[in-house]
Amino acid sequence: MTALYDVAAIGNAIVDVIAQCDEAFLEREGLVKGSMALIDPARAASLYDVMASAIEASGGSAANTVAGVASFGGKAAFIGKVADDQLGRVFRHDMNAIGCVFTTPPLAEGPATAQSLINVTADAQRTMSTYLGACVELNPADVDPEIIEGAQISYLEGYLFDPPEARRAFAKAAALAHGAGRKISMTLSDSFMVDRHRGALLGFIETQCDIVFANESEVCSLFETTDFDAAVKALADRCEIAAVTRSEKGSVVAANGQLHEISAYPVEKVVDTTGAGDQYAAGFLFGLSQGRPLPICGQLGSLAAAEVIDHYGPRPQVSLRELAQKNGL
């Protein structure tokens, strides 16, 4: 069956609020640099009040990834939960404006649309405080069979492994995708999330995932080791393709007993690392959906990550399709 979409993603639908800060601000607010912490509405309001002037943009890890896929010229769809409020309508408009199909019904009553308060230090590290709001209301009924069965690759955001209903939505998506002969990919998202769900994650990866994305700290956390090479091998033994990013060291892609080392694209100045991993996955998955060799998929991922870290915001500001063409990809 011809695919309707190159990539469909299931993830948190979040509006990002991004501001610069110094190390003293993180200390005053009790924030762990480089982490993602879940907060309640009261903490979201108090933190927002003390943050510096910020930019607001639709985000969410998997949503950022399919935005990147669309920027490459791919056909993308997104499944995620927003509320029937102003931020929810903004999020929906932003997704549709970039050519990404987003038809998940909004939450009529209950918590507000999610927001992530992101403080970025001078070294471009981002510290995220996230109010999940409507995101946690995602459930199996929101998983549209037509979208999942019609996508070459479905991409699951690891952050959604926390809510039980969302985890059941992942299981439904995996069954639909594999039943239609499609692929399931997943990102580990955050080392703290890995710590919380290590056993369940390993089981899900081994039985349901074809492609897994992680960064260095996440993959080492998953296997409780400081030996990076051993962790990559252990992950590759449990899925078809393992793609692991290492910031300025580039990435490694392991599949079929082979290891491909991918260099990072040079960036004149790293401004904000928000969305770097999301865009790496976008380039990689787009390349894979087009039948490109794994090293080229990795290079497309590195190129997309390099574009997004030289400006504030988690999504591309230029056409990734044109950027890839300029770089011979």
mmCIF file with all atom_site columns, N, CA and C in Angstrom, residues 3-9 66 69-70 72-77 147-148 150-155 182-183 185 282 285-291:
data_model
loop_
_atom_site.group_PDB
_atom_site.id
_atom_site.type_symbol
_atom_site.label_atom_id
_atom_site.label_alt_id
_atom_site.label_comp_id
_atom_site.label_asym_id
_atom_site.label_entity_id
_atom_site.label_seq_id
_atom_site.pdbx_PDB_ins_code
_atom_site.Cartn_x
_atom_site.Cartn_y
_atom_site.Cartn_z
_atom_site.occupancy
_atom_site.B_iso_or_equiv
_atom_site.pdbx_formal_charge
_atom_site.auth_seq_id
_atom_site.auth_comp_id
_atom_site.auth_asym_id
_atom_site.auth_atom_id
_atom_site.pdbx_PDB_model_num
ATOM 1   N N  . ALA A 1 3   ? 2.205  4.764  0.890  1.00 0.00 ? 3   ALA A N  1
ATOM 2   C CA . ALA A 1 3   ? 2.127  5.508  2.143  1.00 0.00 ? 3   ALA A CA 1
ATOM 3   C C  . ALA A 1 3   ? 1.501  6.881  1.932  1.00 0.00 ? 3   ALA A C  1
ATOM 4   N N  . LEU A 1 4   ? 0.608  7.257  2.855  1.00 0.00 ? 4   LEU A N  1
ATOM 5   C CA . LEU A 1 4   ? 0.048  8.606  2.840  1.00 0.00 ? 4   LEU A CA 1
ATOM 6   C C  . LEU A 1 4   ? 1.025  9.610  3.427  1.00 0.00 ? 4   LEU A C  1
ATOM 7   N N  . TYR A 1 5   ? 1.858  9.120  4.348  1.00 0.00 ? 5   TYR A N  1
ATOM 8   C CA . TYR A 1 5   ? 2.799  9.989  5.043  1.00 0.00 ? 5   TYR A CA 1
ATOM 9   C C  . TYR A 1 5   ? 4.182  9.338  5.087  1.00 0.00 ? 5   TYR A C  1
ATOM 10  N N  . ASP A 1 6   ? 5.205  10.170 5.090  1.00 0.00 ? 6   ASP A N  1
ATOM 11  C CA . ASP A 1 6   ? 6.555  9.663  5.301  1.00 0.00 ? 6   ASP A CA 1
ATOM 12  C C  . ASP A 1 6   ? 6.753  9.359  6.784  1.00 0.00 ? 6   ASP A C  1
ATOM 13  N N  . VAL A 1 7   ? 6.355  10.312 7.633  1.00 0.00 ? 7   VAL A N  1
ATOM 14  C CA . VAL A 1 7   ? 6.520  10.157 9.085  1.00 0.00 ? 7   VAL A CA 1
ATOM 15  C C  . VAL A 1 7   ? 5.273  10.671 9.790  1.00 0.00 ? 7   VAL A C  1
ATOM 16  N N  . ALA A 1 8   ? 4.764  9.878  10.727 1.00 0.00 ? 8   ALA A N  1
ATOM 17  C CA . ALA A 1 8   ? 3.709  10.324 11.638 1.00 0.00 ? 8   ALA A CA 1
ATOM 18  C C  . ALA A 1 8   ? 4.281  10.255 13.047 1.00 0.00 ? 8   ALA A C  1
ATOM 19  N N  . ALA A 1 9   ? 3.979  11.244 13.861 1.00 0.00 ? 9   ALA A N  1
ATOM 20  C CA . ALA A 1 9   ? 4.540  11.294 15.210 1.00 0.00 ? 9   ALA A CA 1
ATOM 21  C C  . ALA A 1 9   ? 3.440  11.377 16.256 1.00 0.00 ? 9   ALA A C  1
ATOM 22  N N  . VAL A 1 66  ? 8.382  16.359 13.313 1.00 0.00 ? 66  VAL A N  1
ATOM 23  C CA . VAL A 1 66  ? 7.603  16.321 12.077 1.00 0.00 ? 66  VAL A CA 1
ATOM 24  C C  . VAL A 1 66  ? 7.597  17.676 11.380 1.00 0.00 ? 66  VAL A C  1
ATOM 25  N N  . VAL A 1 69  ? 10.588 17.311 9.307  1.00 0.00 ? 69  VAL A N  1
ATOM 26  C CA . VAL A 1 69  ? 10.284 16.439 8.160  1.00 0.00 ? 69  VAL A CA 1
ATOM 27  C C  . VAL A 1 69  ? 9.572  17.234 7.068  1.00 0.00 ? 69  VAL A C  1
ATOM 28  N N  . ALA A 1 70  ? 8.603  18.032 7.470  1.00 0.00 ? 70  ALA A N  1
ATOM 29  C CA . ALA A 1 70  ? 7.865  18.857 6.508  1.00 0.00 ? 70  ALA A CA 1
ATOM 30  C C  . ALA A 1 70  ? 8.788  19.867 5.830  1.00 0.00 ? 70  ALA A C  1
ATOM 31  N N  . PHE A 1 72  ? 11.858 19.449 5.132  1.00 0.00 ? 72  PHE A N  1
ATOM 32  C CA . PHE A 1 72  ? 12.634 18.708 4.134  1.00 0.00 ? 72  PHE A CA 1
ATOM 33  C C  . PHE A 1 72  ? 11.803 18.405 2.883  1.00 0.00 ? 72  PHE A C  1
ATOM 34  N N  . GLY A 1 73  ? 10.511 18.657 2.965  1.00 0.00 ? 73  GLY A N  1
ATOM 35  C CA . GLY A 1 73  ? 9.620  18.346 1.846  1.00 0.00 ? 73  GLY A CA 1
ATOM 36  C C  . GLY A 1 73  ? 8.876  17.053 2.025  1.00 0.00 ? 73  GLY A C  1
ATOM 37  N N  . GLY A 1 74  ? 8.963  16.465 3.230  1.00 0.00 ? 74  GLY A N  1
ATOM 38  C CA . GLY A 1 74  ? 8.282  15.208 3.496  1.00 0.00 ? 74  GLY A CA 1
ATOM 39  C C  . GLY A 1 74  ? 6.827  15.397 3.857  1.00 0.00 ? 74  GLY A C  1
ATOM 40  N N  . LYS A 1 75  ? 6.076  14.308 3.772  1.00 0.00 ? 75  LYS A N  1
ATOM 41  C CA . LYS A 1 75  ? 4.664  14.306 4.164  1.00 0.00 ? 75  LYS A CA 1
ATOM 42  C C  . LYS A 1 75  ? 4.582  13.857 5.621  1.00 0.00 ? 75  LYS A C  1
ATOM 43  N N  . ALA A 1 76  ? 4.032  14.738 6.467  1.00 0.00 ? 76  ALA A N  1
ATOM 44  C CA . ALA A 1 76  ? 4.075  14.487 7.900  1.00 0.00 ? 76  ALA A CA 1
ATOM 45  C C  . ALA A 1 76  ? 2.698  14.614 8.539  1.00 0.00 ? 76  ALA A C  1
ATOM 46  N N  . ALA A 1 77  ? 2.511  13.879 9.637  1.00 0.00 ? 77  ALA A N  1
ATOM 47  C CA . ALA A 1 77  ? 1.278  13.966 10.428 1.00 0.00 ? 77  ALA A CA 1
ATOM 48  C C  . ALA A 1 77  ? 1.650  13.915 11.900 1.00 0.00 ? 77  ALA A C  1
ATOM 49  N N  . ILE A 1 147 ? -3.934 7.234  10.050 1.00 0.00 ? 147 ILE A N  1
ATOM 50  C CA . ILE A 1 147 ? -2.650 7.925  10.061 1.00 0.00 ? 147 ILE A CA 1
ATOM 51  C C  . ILE A 1 147 ? -1.504 6.949  10.298 1.00 0.00 ? 147 ILE A C  1
ATOM 52  N N  . ILE A 1 148 ? -1.616 6.115  11.318 1.00 0.00 ? 148 ILE A N  1
ATOM 53  C CA . ILE A 1 148 ? -0.517 5.206  11.662 1.00 0.00 ? 148 ILE A CA 1
ATOM 54  C C  . ILE A 1 148 ? -0.296 4.162  10.574 1.00 0.00 ? 148 ILE A C  1
ATOM 55  N N  . GLY A 1 150 ? -1.017 4.473  7.551  1.00 0.00 ? 150 GLY A N  1
ATOM 56  C CA . GLY A 1 150 ? -0.639 5.144  6.313  1.00 0.00 ? 150 GLY A CA 1
ATOM 57  C C  . GLY A 1 150 ? 0.719  5.801  6.339  1.00 0.00 ? 150 GLY A C  1
ATOM 58  N N  . ALA A 1 151 ? 1.464  5.664  7.437  1.00 0.00 ? 151 ALA A N  1
ATOM 59  C CA . ALA A 1 151 ? 2.781  6.284  7.561  1.00 0.00 ? 151 ALA A CA 1
ATOM 60  C C  . ALA A 1 151 ? 3.886  5.251  7.411  1.00 0.00 ? 151 ALA A C  1
ATOM 61  N N  . GLN A 1 152 ? 4.897  5.581  6.603  1.00 0.00 ? 152 GLN A N  1
ATOM 62  C CA . GLN A 1 152 ? 6.044  4.667  6.489  1.00 0.00 ? 152 GLN A CA 1
ATOM 63  C C  . GLN A 1 152 ? 6.659  4.400  7.852  1.00 0.00 ? 152 GLN A C  1
ATOM 64  N N  . ILE A 1 153 ? 6.820  5.475  8.635  1.00 0.00 ? 153 ILE A N  1
ATOM 65  C CA . ILE A 1 153 ? 7.445  5.365  9.953  1.00 0.00 ? 153 ILE A CA 1
ATOM 66  C C  . ILE A 1 153 ? 6.614  6.162  10.947 1.00 0.00 ? 153 ILE A C  1
ATOM 67  N N  . SER A 1 154 ? 6.277  5.556  12.072 1.00 0.00 ? 154 SER A N  1
ATOM 68  C CA . SER A 1 154 ? 5.655  6.280  13.172 1.00 0.00 ? 154 SER A CA 1
ATOM 69  C C  . SER A 1 154 ? 6.704  6.522  14.250 1.00 0.00 ? 154 SER A C  1
ATOM 70  N N  . TYR A 1 155 ? 6.712  7.737  14.772 1.00 0.00 ? 155 TYR A N  1
ATOM 71  C CA . TYR A 1 155 ? 7.760  8.196  15.701 1.00 0.00 ? 155 TYR A CA 1
ATOM 72  C C  . TYR A 1 155 ? 7.114  8.511  17.045 1.00 0.00 ? 155 TYR A C  1
ATOM 73  N N  . ARG A 1 182 ? 4.514  -1.471 8.581  1.00 0.00 ? 182 ARG A N  1
ATOM 74  C CA . ARG A 1 182 ? 5.239  -0.201 8.752  1.00 0.00 ? 182 ARG A CA 1
ATOM 75  C C  . ARG A 1 182 ? 6.267  -0.302 9.890  1.00 0.00 ? 182 ARG A C  1
ATOM 76  N N  . LYS A 1 183 ? 7.019  0.773  10.089 1.00 0.00 ? 183 LYS A N  1
ATOM 77  C CA . LYS A 1 183 ? 8.069  0.807  11.106 1.00 0.00 ? 183 LYS A CA 1
ATOM 78  C C  . LYS A 1 183 ? 7.669  1.694  12.285 1.00 0.00 ? 183 LYS A C  1
ATOM 79  N N  . SER A 1 185 ? 9.438  3.937  15.362 1.00 0.00 ? 185 SER A N  1
ATOM 80  C CA . SER A 1 185 ? 10.665 4.528  15.907 1.00 0.00 ? 185 SER A CA 1
ATOM 81  C C  . SER A 1 185 ? 10.330 5.240  17.211 1.00 0.00 ? 185 SER A C  1
ATOM 82  N N  . ALA A 1 282 ? 14.471 14.314 12.668 1.00 0.00 ? 282 ALA A N  1
ATOM 83  C CA . ALA A 1 282 ? 13.736 14.712 11.460 1.00 0.00 ? 282 ALA A CA 1
ATOM 84  C C  . ALA A 1 282 ? 14.531 14.402 10.207 1.00 0.00 ? 282 ALA A C  1
ATOM 85  N N  . LEU A 1 285 ? 14.959 10.475 9.824  1.00 0.00 ? 285 LEU A N  1
ATOM 86  C CA . LEU A 1 285 ? 13.737 9.769  9.420  1.00 0.00 ? 285 LEU A CA 1
ATOM 87  C C  . LEU A 1 285 ? 13.302 10.149 8.011  1.00 0.00 ? 285 LEU A C  1
ATOM 88  N N  . PHE A 1 286 ? 13.485 11.420 7.650  1.00 0.00 ? 286 PHE A N  1
ATOM 89  C CA . PHE A 1 286 ? 13.155 11.811 6.283  1.00 0.00 ? 286 PHE A CA 1
ATOM 90  C C  . PHE A 1 286 ? 14.033 11.041 5.304  1.00 0.00 ? 286 PHE A C  1
ATOM 91  N N  . GLY A 1 287 ? 15.328 10.991 5.568  1.00 0.00 ? 287 GLY A N  1
ATOM 92  C CA . GLY A 1 287 ? 16.228 10.252 4.687  1.00 0.00 ? 287 GLY A CA 1
ATOM 93  C C  . GLY A 1 287 ? 15.851 8.783  4.592  1.00 0.00 ? 287 GLY A C  1
ATOM 94  N N  . LEU A 1 288 ? 15.509 8.195  5.746  1.00 0.00 ? 288 LEU A N  1
ATOM 95  C CA . LEU A 1 288 ? 15.137 6.782  5.762  1.00 0.00 ? 288 LEU A CA 1
ATOM 96  C C  . LEU A 1 288 ? 13.859 6.550  4.959  1.00 0.00 ? 288 LEU A C  1
ATOM 97  N N  . SER A 1 289 ? 12.914 7.474  5.068  1.00 0.00 ? 289 SER A N  1
ATOM 98  C CA . SER A 1 289 ? 11.652 7.314  4.334  1.00 0.00 ? 289 SER A CA 1
ATOM 99  C C  . SER A 1 289 ? 11.844 7.430  2.829  1.00 0.00 ? 289 SER A C  1
ATOM 100 N N  . GLN A 1 290 ? 12.952 8.065  2.431  1.00 0.00 ? 290 GLN A N  1
ATOM 101 C CA . GLN A 1 290 ? 13.251 8.215  1.006  1.00 0.00 ? 290 GLN A CA 1
ATOM 102 C C  . GLN A 1 290 ? 14.209 7.144  0.496  1.00 0.00 ? 290 GLN A C  1
ATOM 103 N N  . GLY A 1 291 ? 14.530 6.174  1.342  1.00 0.00 ? 291 GLY A N  1
ATOM 104 C CA . GLY A 1 291 ? 15.406 5.081  0.933  1.00 0.00 ? 291 GLY A CA 1
ATOM 105 C C  . GLY A 1 291 ? 16.871 5.438  0.867  1.00 0.00 ? 291 GLY A C  1
#
